[in-house]
Amino acid sequence: MKKHNFYAGPSILPQYTIKNTAEAVLNFAGTGLSLLEISHRSKEFQAVMDEAQALFKEILDIPSGYEVVFVGGGASLQFCMVPFNLLNKKAAYLKTGVWAKKAQKEATAFGEVIEVASSEDKTYCYIPKGFEAKVPTDVDYFHITTNNTIYGTELHKDPDVKVPLVADMSSDIFSRQIDVSKYSIIYGGAQKNLAPAGLTFAIVKVDALGKVERHIPTMLDYRTHIDNGSMFNTPPVTAVYGALQTLKWLKAEGGVKEMERRKVEKADMLYSEIERNKLFKPTVLDPADRSYMNICWIMNDEYKELEKEFMDFATAQGMIGIKGHRSVGGFRASTYNALPKESVEALVACMKEFEAKH
Amino acid sequence: MKKHNFYAGPSILPQYTIKNTAEAVLNFAGTGLSLLEISHRSKEFQAVMDEAQALFKEILDIPSGYEVVFVGGGASLQFCMVPFNLLNKKAAYLKTGVWAKKAQKEATAFGEVIEVASSEDKTYCYIPKGFEAKVPTDVDYFHITTNNTIYGTELHKDPDVKVPLVADMSSDIFSRQIDVSKYSIIYGGAQKNLAPAGLTFAIVKVDALGKVERHIPTMLDYRTHIDNGSMFNTPPVTAVYGALQTLKWLKAEGGVKEMERRKVEKADMLYSEIERNKLFKPTVLDPADRSYMNICWIMNDEYKELEKEFMDFATAQGMIGIKGHRSVGGFRASTYNALPKESVEALVACMKEFEAKH
């Protein structure tokens, strides 16, 4: 049976990425050696690293003055790297989910932290309105999480603020055109729209660095990775190779503009069914706040007892990874770039079929 | 032509690891999904993580009171994690190479650092004698690098010291039986004897933690990873899977005892040829200090001009990755666990053949 991969991350990657990586694990770049056992200092891997960074910049239209670094440790490590590198006295955070909250908490050890707004009061089911106007003008930076994977909310435009902007874009990078020039740092785990797990990316405005007095441990200093082309120490070779494949696929498919068209098409299809279907309702009420990447819904009150039955029904039809996070409950379908429209159609058909039975 | 992989790291892995990983990239654990796109929260991956940690402990005979954590960032990130977690006032370091030097330098931001001994005066071509007796008794820990990949030196026994011992075993873990009970922390990048690049391991004595006053960033606190079974955030899934395959192979082949027998056999074969062959000489003069993992040699003085010719000759015969590090020059053959004896025999034959031509 055809499986439909709705995992929230690590999550579906293009077949192009999977096929090429499987081949490279057996024979990388005609070397006769496996990608798993190739030196990161080999000319063949250096070419992969160089091309991945160049394509990353090209596809996101990253202006000069910015560098892309590939590191390990996940977005969670960035939660401390950002204040290590940027926080002198004061930073502002927008609390739109548990990951945003963790990022904010991490910064409190480095300086004063202003919580600009929070949606914690309603399990983060909305994006606080008018937050841009509330950002103090004397902070070293303002931190946002553009897509909240667990709760299914998303910022669909680059905020207008007068201070350096930092964004965790782990779960919506490469899903729309962003204006990189508005940001000082954009970072994320790559295991959603880009690569297998184990790679973290950061887009860094070079002249935003070097303005703090504190000692920064070598590996946590963005300059270490910029100065060494992300090869200060051994990078996560396989994940970088996977990223390159996805970037090539992205470019061939039409880039972020086409990804944006597709994500809206897929998300609209699923949100429409959730609203139409008598059994279900969305958890994010304001359409303006709804994520195009992670779509969350629960049973309507009068059908609550059918939750497990629908989960089993959908699972039996090949829907993988649609269980909602325990803090939200219900269901979540992640519709990342690599997810074909056919998978959303199959899920919608499954929802209609289940409705017809009840 | 058969390729012989002598890379220093990332480096040769068992065919078992490569074949199983390639298969899992296409279909992981019968899920119909790729290993690259599987949720780390899936029961199938949780089983991989659990088995990898259990086998890791079993094969190294790790006593109770210790936990194994898998993280990202490489051994270089451990250089700051160790002092973050253990350094209150003073630490002692043994400087046996550039990585040891980097670890030592990183610690200076956290407290007083005593350099117990150094072999920097002779490009780290030896292990300082009698260092154990020079370790102060009032330090929070004493840090060693058991194998120095670049210079081809190795500590072949667990040191006897009266203070907590910390070791970077990136390039010789799983190559001999170690007495884990002598150590507080053993860490390393996994990309030599264990897994593809992107995974870092740490064996941590749990009651050595929690004794420093400073704030430790969440991701740099070993307790975060211990408390969450290395799943606080998304682990490097593919590399953990690769590690499990290597651990299964290791156990089936006879464990670290058999690996030690093989490494001595392979290293003896190569060192003997280096000493016998009129063209070559070893860079590490004292046999007691010689690495069984990374074997370094240069041209004898009267044949210096043949260096490039031998490199080309060996490369044409399928020897990969034998160029010495630029700080040492000459040649280096890494003979990690997965390297078959046949590869060393081929290299020795190649050295003899080249000698016969001159």
XYZ file of C-alpha atoms in Angstrom:
716
model
C 0.000 0.000 0.000
C 1.150 3.523 -0.802
C 2.355 5.309 2.342
C 1.704 9.021 2.787
C 4.376 10.595 4.983
C 2.857 13.383 7.109
C 5.567 13.298 9.801
C 6.311 16.669 11.431
C 10.070 16.187 11.183
C 12.248 14.461 10.295
C 9.822 14.308 7.427
C 9.255 13.600 3.787
C 12.090 14.419 1.398
C 12.032 14.386 -2.388
C 12.447 10.973 -4.011
C 15.311 12.627 -5.879
C 17.115 13.183 -2.556
C 16.404 9.681 -1.315
C 17.416 7.918 -4.525
C 20.633 9.891 -4.982
C 21.642 9.474 -1.343
C 21.021 5.721 -1.462
C 23.230 5.516 -4.547
C 25.952 7.635 -2.958
C 25.951 5.443 0.141
C 27.026 2.623 -2.188
C 29.309 4.648 -4.474
C 29.892 8.355 -3.932
C 30.724 10.507 -6.943
C 32.334 7.604 -8.760
C 35.007 7.228 -6.065
C 34.227 3.573 -5.462
C 33.811 4.504 -1.802
C 30.652 5.056 0.228
C 29.427 8.536 1.112
C 29.521 7.210 4.703
C 33.282 6.675 4.622
C 34.521 9.571 2.508
C 36.872 12.169 3.942
C 35.295 15.592 4.322
C 38.633 16.887 3.013
C 38.332 14.950 -0.260
C 37.911 17.140 -3.325
C 34.675 15.285 -4.090
C 33.082 16.271 -0.791
C 34.488 19.794 -0.872
C 32.613 20.203 -4.161
C 29.393 19.062 -2.467
C 29.831 21.536 0.378
C 30.625 24.415 -1.982
C 27.704 23.708 -4.286
C 25.266 23.279 -1.385
C 26.207 26.667 0.083
C 26.066 28.372 -3.320
C 22.669 26.883 -4.216
C 21.318 27.703 -0.759
C 22.211 31.352 -1.341
C 20.911 31.361 -4.903
C 17.529 29.784 -4.162
C 16.802 32.095 -1.218
C 18.260 35.086 -3.072
C 20.550 35.854 -0.132
C 22.182 39.266 -0.550
C 25.892 39.914 -0.206
C 27.075 40.498 3.337
C 25.465 37.242 4.471
C 27.038 33.811 4.861
C 25.416 30.395 5.107
C 26.891 28.004 7.656
C 26.175 24.331 8.173
C 26.702 22.952 11.665
C 25.413 20.226 13.968
C 23.470 20.321 17.205
C 20.047 21.289 15.925
C 18.050 24.481 16.302
C 18.170 23.876 20.061
C 21.885 24.623 20.050
C 21.165 27.829 18.136
C 18.967 28.888 21.062
C 22.187 29.575 22.980
C 24.383 30.467 19.993
C 22.196 33.457 19.137
C 22.556 35.160 22.542
C 26.213 34.118 22.796
C 26.865 36.022 19.569
C 24.373 38.888 19.705
C 23.075 39.595 23.196
C 24.852 42.425 24.959
C 22.203 43.752 27.293
C 18.673 43.094 26.205
C 16.758 40.963 23.709
C 13.090 40.657 22.822
C 11.271 37.409 22.082
C 7.890 36.506 20.630
C 6.520 33.448 22.413
C 4.439 31.514 19.921
C 5.160 27.947 20.986
C 7.194 25.654 23.142
C 10.291 25.966 20.932
C 10.004 29.763 20.971
C 9.689 29.521 24.750
C 12.807 27.388 25.010
C 14.745 29.845 22.838
C 13.573 32.707 25.046
C 14.427 30.903 28.269
C 17.912 30.100 26.997
C 18.584 33.797 26.411
C 17.764 34.771 30.004
C 21.188 33.543 31.100
C 22.838 36.128 28.837
C 20.955 39.338 29.553
C 17.578 40.911 30.059
C 14.811 39.311 28.017
C 11.627 41.114 27.071
C 8.630 38.996 26.162
C 6.959 41.104 23.486
C 3.840 38.968 23.312
C 2.755 35.412 24.001
C -0.006 33.059 22.930
C 0.693 30.605 25.727
C -2.692 31.429 27.292
C -4.473 29.469 24.549
C -1.985 26.649 23.917
C -0.313 28.821 21.270
C -3.258 28.452 18.880
C -2.813 31.973 17.481
C -0.180 34.545 16.565
C -0.405 37.617 18.845
C -1.742 40.604 16.892
C 0.238 43.797 16.540
C 3.412 42.464 18.068
C 5.647 44.442 15.735
C 4.656 47.752 17.336
C 5.490 46.382 20.792
C 9.117 45.552 20.079
C 11.340 47.873 22.142
C 13.756 49.885 20.059
C 16.682 49.421 22.439
C 17.085 45.658 22.238
C 20.034 43.904 20.646
C 17.658 41.771 18.611
C 14.100 40.529 18.332
C 13.581 36.776 18.015
C 10.699 35.065 16.260
C 9.757 31.507 15.340
C 8.173 31.776 11.920
C 6.352 28.452 11.956
C 5.184 26.655 15.069
C 5.266 22.988 14.141
C 3.375 21.687 17.150
C 0.503 24.187 17.061
C 0.136 24.814 13.337
C 0.587 28.581 13.321
C 2.799 30.557 10.996
C 3.971 34.083 10.292
C 3.361 34.535 6.591
C 5.364 37.714 6.147
C 8.675 39.102 7.319
C 7.964 41.386 10.278
C 8.726 45.094 10.084
C 10.798 46.034 13.085
C 13.498 48.602 13.710
C 15.894 46.277 15.520
C 17.992 43.329 14.300
C 15.678 40.434 13.573
C 16.481 36.790 14.326
C 14.283 33.935 13.162
C 14.025 30.230 13.776
C 12.762 28.971 10.401
C 13.275 25.260 11.077
C 9.925 24.246 9.686
C 9.156 26.708 6.910
C 12.482 27.604 5.326
C 12.330 27.284 1.519
C 8.544 27.385 1.532
C 8.217 31.018 0.483
C 10.348 33.909 -0.707
C 11.735 35.713 2.316
C 13.415 39.096 2.424
C 16.697 37.999 3.987
C 17.886 41.600 4.222
C 15.418 42.127 7.071
C 17.182 39.570 9.249
C 20.464 39.374 11.143
C 20.280 35.618 11.630
C 17.949 32.985 10.236
C 18.560 29.485 11.518
C 16.938 26.110 11.661
C 17.206 22.382 11.850
C 17.382 21.116 8.287
C 15.306 17.978 8.872
C 12.044 19.280 7.471
C 12.274 21.002 4.099
C 15.930 20.360 3.375
C 17.850 17.332 4.558
C 17.954 14.253 6.722
C 18.344 14.919 10.462
C 21.752 15.996 11.771
C 22.256 19.275 9.931
C 21.566 22.808 11.140
C 21.767 25.851 8.898
C 22.322 29.497 9.790
C 22.149 32.477 7.467
C 24.261 35.106 9.157
C 24.675 38.807 8.454
C 28.408 39.051 8.904
C 28.516 42.597 10.235
C 26.028 41.730 12.984
C 28.794 39.707 14.630
C 31.680 40.800 16.822
C 29.665 43.263 18.883
C 29.566 41.394 22.183
C 32.231 41.491 24.871
C 31.857 38.009 26.289
C 34.034 35.025 25.489
C 32.289 32.802 22.958
C 33.313 29.133 22.922
C 34.932 28.411 19.553
C 32.245 26.090 18.212
C 29.468 28.477 19.265
C 30.976 31.464 17.482
C 29.438 31.873 14.024
C 32.721 33.386 12.852
C 34.475 30.039 13.363
C 32.172 28.419 10.842
C 32.104 31.371 8.452
C 35.900 31.653 8.436
C 36.299 27.945 7.761
C 33.533 27.430 5.206
C 31.674 25.166 7.665
C 34.706 22.868 7.706
C 36.325 23.903 11.013
C 35.667 20.343 12.093
C 34.030 17.383 10.395
C 30.605 18.421 9.093
C 27.649 16.000 8.945
C 28.667 14.716 5.514
C 25.609 12.616 4.632
C 23.162 15.317 5.682
C 25.036 17.967 3.668
C 24.911 15.664 0.658
C 21.172 15.199 1.192
C 20.717 18.957 1.454
C 22.459 19.446 -1.884
C 20.129 16.954 -3.557
C 17.062 18.729 -2.157
C 18.411 22.108 -3.247
C 18.935 20.798 -6.793
C 15.406 19.404 -6.775
C 14.040 22.702 -5.440
C 15.702 24.674 -8.184
C 14.545 22.287 -10.905
C 10.968 22.393 -9.607
C 10.794 26.178 -9.805
C 12.309 27.365 -6.540
C 10.596 28.872 -3.524
C 7.994 30.710 -5.612
C 6.626 27.398 -6.882
C 6.939 25.840 -3.393
C 4.800 28.651 -2.040
C 2.147 28.087 -4.705
C 2.063 24.387 -3.884
C 1.949 24.811 -0.114
C -1.002 27.161 -0.331
C -2.782 24.774 -2.691
C -2.194 21.783 -0.406
C -3.031 23.616 2.810
C -6.188 25.177 1.368
C -7.379 21.776 0.263
C -6.930 20.298 3.723
C -8.234 23.260 5.755
C -11.328 23.378 3.496
C -12.079 19.746 4.217
C -11.512 20.171 7.955
C -14.013 23.042 7.987
C -16.527 21.283 5.745
C -16.410 17.861 7.405
C -18.956 17.550 10.219
C -16.574 15.399 12.286
C -13.663 17.812 12.505
C -12.630 21.342 13.367
C -9.328 23.220 13.071
C -7.383 24.160 16.215
C -6.211 27.467 14.751
C -9.308 29.593 14.288
C -7.963 32.644 12.486
C -7.094 31.656 8.905
C -4.426 34.375 8.845
C -2.489 32.550 11.577
C -2.723 29.077 10.070
C 0.413 27.252 9.064
C 0.819 26.061 5.503
C 3.277 23.451 6.733
C 1.624 21.806 9.747
C -2.138 21.558 9.724
C -3.777 20.717 13.025
C -7.331 19.637 13.696
C -9.404 17.853 16.295
C -12.743 16.054 16.440
C -15.822 18.207 16.753
C -17.176 18.012 20.291
C -20.049 15.704 19.428
C -17.708 13.222 17.728
C -14.897 13.180 20.298
C -15.245 9.460 20.927
C -14.360 8.731 17.287
C -10.807 10.052 17.604
C -9.074 6.730 17.995
C -11.284 5.129 15.368
C -10.343 7.788 12.813
C -6.678 7.414 13.658
C -6.856 3.675 13.070
C -8.906 4.147 9.908
C -6.448 6.662 8.459
C -3.426 4.608 9.468
C -4.917 1.568 7.740
C -5.190 3.673 4.589
C -1.481 4.509 4.648
C -1.508 7.870 6.444
C 1.698 8.042 8.503
C 2.491 10.478 11.290
C -0.867 12.272 11.607
C -1.168 12.026 15.377
C -1.271 15.506 16.879
C 1.309 16.531 19.463
C 0.163 15.528 22.951
C -0.169 19.180 24.021
C -2.729 19.846 21.251
C -4.272 16.429 20.739
C -6.187 15.343 17.651
C -4.380 15.272 14.356
C -1.625 17.028 12.499
C -0.690 16.663 8.863
C 2.631 18.155 7.850
C 2.635 19.208 4.232
C 6.282 20.049 3.612
C 7.649 20.872 0.171
C 8.297 17.263 -0.778
C 4.775 16.082 0.057
C 2.883 15.548 -3.207
C -0.616 16.987 -3.635
C -1.787 13.389 -4.090
C -1.046 12.662 -0.439
C -3.311 15.499 0.685
C -5.985 14.310 -1.743
C -5.701 10.825 -0.264
C -6.061 12.213 3.263
C -9.089 14.297 2.262
C -10.685 11.263 0.617
C -10.031 9.301 3.788
C -11.717 12.012 5.896
C -14.752 12.058 3.590
C -15.009 8.294 3.634
C -14.859 8.220 7.415
C -17.519 10.928 7.621
C -19.819 8.920 5.358
C -19.612 6.021 7.812
C -20.917 8.181 10.676
C 40.201 -1.521 -9.470
C 39.850 -2.344 -5.789
C 40.074 0.819 -3.648
C 41.781 0.709 -0.271
C 40.340 3.353 2.060
C 43.059 4.713 4.361
C 41.261 8.011 5.107
C 41.893 9.427 8.584
C 38.231 10.231 9.166
C 35.525 10.105 8.085
C 36.933 6.739 7.197
C 36.251 3.171 6.259
C 33.193 1.533 7.779
C 32.185 -2.131 7.629
C 30.454 -3.225 4.427
C 27.714 -4.451 6.755
C 27.105 -0.854 7.882
C 27.201 0.510 4.350
C 24.915 -2.120 2.846
C 22.331 -1.943 5.628
C 22.303 1.859 5.599
C 21.873 1.973 1.825
C 18.919 -0.399 2.150
C 17.385 1.612 4.986
C 17.679 4.812 2.953
C 15.303 3.144 0.492
C 13.083 1.327 3.009
C 13.656 1.625 6.739
C 12.612 -1.273 8.976
C 9.857 -2.294 6.583
C 8.041 1.023 7.023
C 7.979 1.775 3.321
C 9.631 5.081 4.191
C 13.252 6.155 3.892
C 15.542 6.334 6.919
C 16.104 9.941 5.780
C 12.461 10.889 6.304
C 11.485 8.882 9.366
C 10.383 10.621 12.547
C 12.824 10.248 15.409
C 9.709 9.717 17.541
C 8.588 6.693 15.516
C 8.694 3.422 17.430
C 10.981 2.035 14.726
C 13.633 4.677 15.317
C 13.228 4.617 19.090
C 14.159 0.934 18.886
C 17.309 1.836 16.933
C 18.340 4.430 19.509
C 17.696 2.092 22.439
C 19.577 -0.815 20.884
C 22.520 1.389 19.873
C 22.947 2.685 23.419
C 22.574 -0.785 24.929
C 25.083 -2.380 22.533
C 27.501 0.506 23.028
C 27.457 -0.200 26.770
C 27.676 -3.946 26.331
C 30.605 -3.956 23.904
C 32.690 -1.549 25.992
C 31.620 -3.257 29.220
C 30.511 0.072 30.676
C 29.767 -0.235 34.396
C 26.593 0.999 36.053
C 26.622 4.645 37.015
C 27.590 5.643 33.472
C 25.345 6.774 30.630
C 26.041 6.939 26.907
C 24.749 10.007 25.084
C 24.600 10.691 21.368
C 24.720 14.326 20.286
C 25.830 16.483 17.361
C 28.558 19.072 16.997
C 31.624 16.852 16.943
C 34.401 16.377 19.477
C 35.182 20.077 19.026
C 31.921 20.958 20.765
C 32.896 18.604 23.594
C 36.020 20.730 24.077
C 33.752 23.346 25.683
C 31.116 20.962 27.066
C 33.682 19.268 29.307
C 34.748 22.452 31.143
C 31.158 23.752 31.157
C 30.152 20.636 33.093
C 33.241 19.829 35.152
C 35.604 22.770 35.566
C 35.181 24.640 38.815
C 38.625 26.067 39.407
C 41.422 24.172 37.771
C 41.934 21.500 35.122
C 45.001 19.715 33.788
C 45.661 18.866 30.148
C 48.128 16.678 28.302
C 49.108 18.341 25.034
C 49.824 15.605 22.527
C 48.537 17.176 19.334
C 46.635 20.015 17.753
C 43.253 18.651 18.858
C 44.515 18.233 22.422
C 45.798 21.819 22.201
C 42.420 23.072 21.023
C 40.659 21.246 23.864
C 43.110 22.772 26.347
C 42.743 26.275 24.935
C 38.952 26.043 25.101
C 39.141 25.275 28.823
C 41.143 28.425 29.616
C 37.942 30.480 29.424
C 36.477 28.479 32.305
C 39.260 28.344 34.885
C 42.937 27.795 35.459
C 44.500 25.290 33.103
C 47.665 23.376 33.924
C 49.624 21.928 31.039
C 50.975 18.712 32.531
C 53.250 17.952 29.604
C 53.520 18.693 25.910
C 55.165 17.190 22.868
C 54.657 20.297 20.767
C 58.446 20.850 20.658
C 58.829 17.958 18.216
C 55.610 18.275 16.197
C 53.904 15.946 18.663
C 55.861 12.924 17.433
C 55.987 11.350 20.889
C 53.960 10.890 24.070
C 55.607 12.706 27.013
C 57.081 10.189 29.458
C 55.991 10.024 33.069
C 53.115 12.452 32.704
C 50.911 10.586 35.180
C 53.156 11.543 38.109
C 52.974 15.213 37.106
C 49.208 15.560 37.300
C 48.320 17.879 40.215
C 46.027 16.296 42.768
C 43.871 19.385 43.213
C 42.446 19.682 39.698
C 38.818 19.099 38.789
C 39.906 16.746 36.025
C 42.800 15.668 33.837
C 42.210 15.617 30.085
C 43.950 13.350 27.589
C 43.642 12.583 23.891
C 44.232 8.866 23.617
C 45.056 8.769 19.910
C 46.532 11.628 17.952
C 45.254 11.132 14.426
C 47.497 13.660 12.736
C 50.781 12.584 14.336
C 50.247 8.862 14.734
C 50.805 8.571 18.472
C 48.627 6.709 20.933
C 48.279 5.983 24.617
C 47.920 2.217 24.798
C 46.778 1.998 28.394
C 44.390 3.842 30.674
C 46.476 6.263 32.746
C 46.683 5.903 36.505
C 45.845 9.229 38.072
C 44.189 10.263 41.305
C 41.859 12.864 39.780
C 38.807 12.536 37.508
C 39.990 11.533 34.054
C 38.505 12.827 30.801
C 39.488 11.426 27.417
C 38.926 12.320 23.799
C 38.838 8.888 22.172
C 37.588 10.026 18.777
C 40.027 7.930 16.826
C 40.613 4.821 18.907
C 37.336 4.072 20.645
C 36.337 0.412 20.199
C 39.878 -0.558 19.238
C 40.836 -2.031 22.613
C 39.306 -2.912 25.951
C 39.307 0.167 28.148
C 38.659 0.365 31.860
C 35.764 2.827 31.759
C 35.662 3.003 35.548
C 38.878 5.028 35.438
C 37.188 7.845 33.534
C 34.618 10.537 34.305
C 33.951 11.337 30.665
C 35.037 9.663 27.457
C 33.914 11.413 24.290
C 34.576 11.452 20.611
C 33.403 12.096 17.112
C 31.928 8.838 15.850
C 33.196 9.172 12.281
C 36.160 6.855 12.605
C 35.468 3.490 14.231
C 31.710 3.815 14.609
C 29.482 5.755 12.257
C 29.178 8.183 9.371
C 30.029 11.801 10.225
C 27.527 13.836 12.236
C 27.391 11.878 15.473
C 29.289 12.501 18.704
C 29.277 10.090 21.628
C 29.950 10.718 25.300
C 30.247 8.149 28.058
C 29.444 10.052 31.215
C 29.832 9.110 34.866
C 26.563 10.476 36.155
C 27.746 11.433 39.619
C 30.594 13.514 38.165
C 27.960 16.019 37.039
C 26.183 18.770 38.944
C 29.265 19.975 40.798
C 29.784 23.316 39.064
C 28.087 26.570 39.957
C 27.930 28.181 36.546
C 24.914 28.296 34.270
C 25.248 25.629 31.581
C 23.327 26.228 28.340
C 20.709 23.485 28.014
C 22.231 21.735 25.001
C 25.704 21.790 26.557
C 24.585 20.164 29.792
C 25.158 16.394 29.669
C 22.183 15.963 32.005
C 19.847 17.254 29.294
C 20.839 14.393 27.037
C 21.009 11.776 29.787
C 17.571 12.715 31.104
C 16.048 12.540 27.638
C 17.768 9.427 26.309
C 19.588 11.543 23.682
C 16.189 12.594 22.310
C 15.883 16.077 23.835
C 15.854 17.320 20.276
C 16.135 15.567 16.929
C 19.216 13.327 16.950
C 21.282 12.652 13.795
C 19.063 9.749 12.758
C 21.098 8.322 9.869
C 24.354 8.423 11.809
C 22.753 6.708 14.829
C 21.441 4.010 12.496
C 24.924 3.612 11.035
C 26.393 3.359 14.533
C 23.984 0.559 15.399
C 25.034 -1.396 12.309
C 28.713 -1.033 13.202
C 28.043 -2.066 16.798
C 26.234 -5.203 15.595
C 29.148 -5.965 13.281
C 31.637 -5.362 16.106
C 29.857 -7.781 18.389
C 29.560 -10.451 15.716
C 33.252 -10.142 14.853
C 34.351 -10.756 18.426
C 34.169 -7.344 20.069
C 36.979 -5.043 21.122
C 39.284 -7.904 22.088
C 39.326 -9.148 18.501
C 39.599 -5.567 17.183
C 42.692 -5.100 19.326
C 44.262 -8.279 17.981
C 43.599 -7.157 14.425
C 44.836 -3.602 14.913
C 48.137 -4.813 16.338
C 48.507 -7.295 13.494
C 47.813 -4.648 10.836
C 49.967 -1.968 12.445
C 52.896 -4.326 13.029
C 52.796 -5.350 9.391
C 52.962 -1.758 8.193
C 55.496 -0.449 10.728
C 57.765 -3.423 9.918
C 57.713 -2.575 6.235
C 58.336 1.122 6.910
C 61.400 0.213 8.960
C 62.657 -2.409 6.520
C 62.114 -0.442 3.319
C 65.177 1.622 2.375
C 62.978 4.449 1.029
C 60.981 5.162 4.155
C 61.166 5.904 7.859
C 58.526 6.308 10.581
C 57.844 9.730 12.098
C 57.212 8.291 15.558
C 60.493 6.840 16.732
C 59.553 5.136 19.980
C 57.496 2.027 19.176
C 55.710 2.390 22.524
C 54.203 5.688 21.383
C 53.099 4.532 17.953
C 49.457 4.577 17.036
C 47.781 1.379 15.929
C 45.150 3.454 14.138
C 47.097 6.092 12.177
C 50.505 5.125 10.887
C 52.731 7.953 9.707
C 55.926 7.780 7.694
C 58.088 9.922 5.481
C 60.756 9.366 2.823
C 64.246 8.652 4.045
C 66.441 11.718 3.574
C 68.261 10.379 0.514
C 64.977 9.609 -1.264
C 63.093 12.796 -0.436
C 62.582 13.693 -4.082
C 60.581 10.504 -4.622
C 57.725 11.590 -2.357
C 55.355 12.748 -5.065
C 56.254 9.811 -7.280
C 55.371 7.321 -4.543
C 52.111 9.127 -3.854
C 51.149 8.896 -7.517
C 52.290 5.274 -7.706
C 50.271 4.268 -4.648
C 47.219 6.220 -5.768
C 47.325 4.491 -9.137
C 47.250 1.181 -7.266
C 44.047 2.119 -5.434
C 45.463 3.509 -2.170
C 43.122 6.301 -1.047
C 43.803 8.923 1.581
C 47.455 8.190 2.370
C 48.696 11.756 2.145
C 50.126 12.833 5.498
C 48.727 15.874 7.270
C 50.489 19.022 6.072
C 52.037 19.596 9.524
C 53.819 16.207 9.376
C 54.216 15.659 5.644
C 54.844 12.309 4.017
C 52.246 9.627 4.351
C 49.625 8.382 6.752
C 47.660 5.166 6.565
C 44.706 4.891 8.896
C 43.960 1.308 9.825
C 40.645 1.583 11.622
C 38.633 -1.454 12.704
C 36.835 -1.838 9.398
C 40.014 -1.825 7.310
C 40.725 -5.394 6.183
C 44.209 -6.849 6.575
C 44.233 -7.231 2.785
C 44.371 -3.463 2.391
C 47.520 -3.266 4.516
C 49.005 -6.172 2.573
C 48.258 -4.314 -0.668
C 49.921 -1.168 0.653
C 52.983 -3.117 1.798
C 53.211 -4.803 -1.608
C 52.985 -1.393 -3.234
C 55.840 -0.087 -1.041
C 58.016 -3.095 -1.900
C 57.285 -2.740 -5.596
C 58.182 0.938 -5.509
C 61.413 0.181 -3.657
C 62.387 -2.400 -6.282
C 62.127 0.308 -8.950
C 64.693 2.496 -7.153
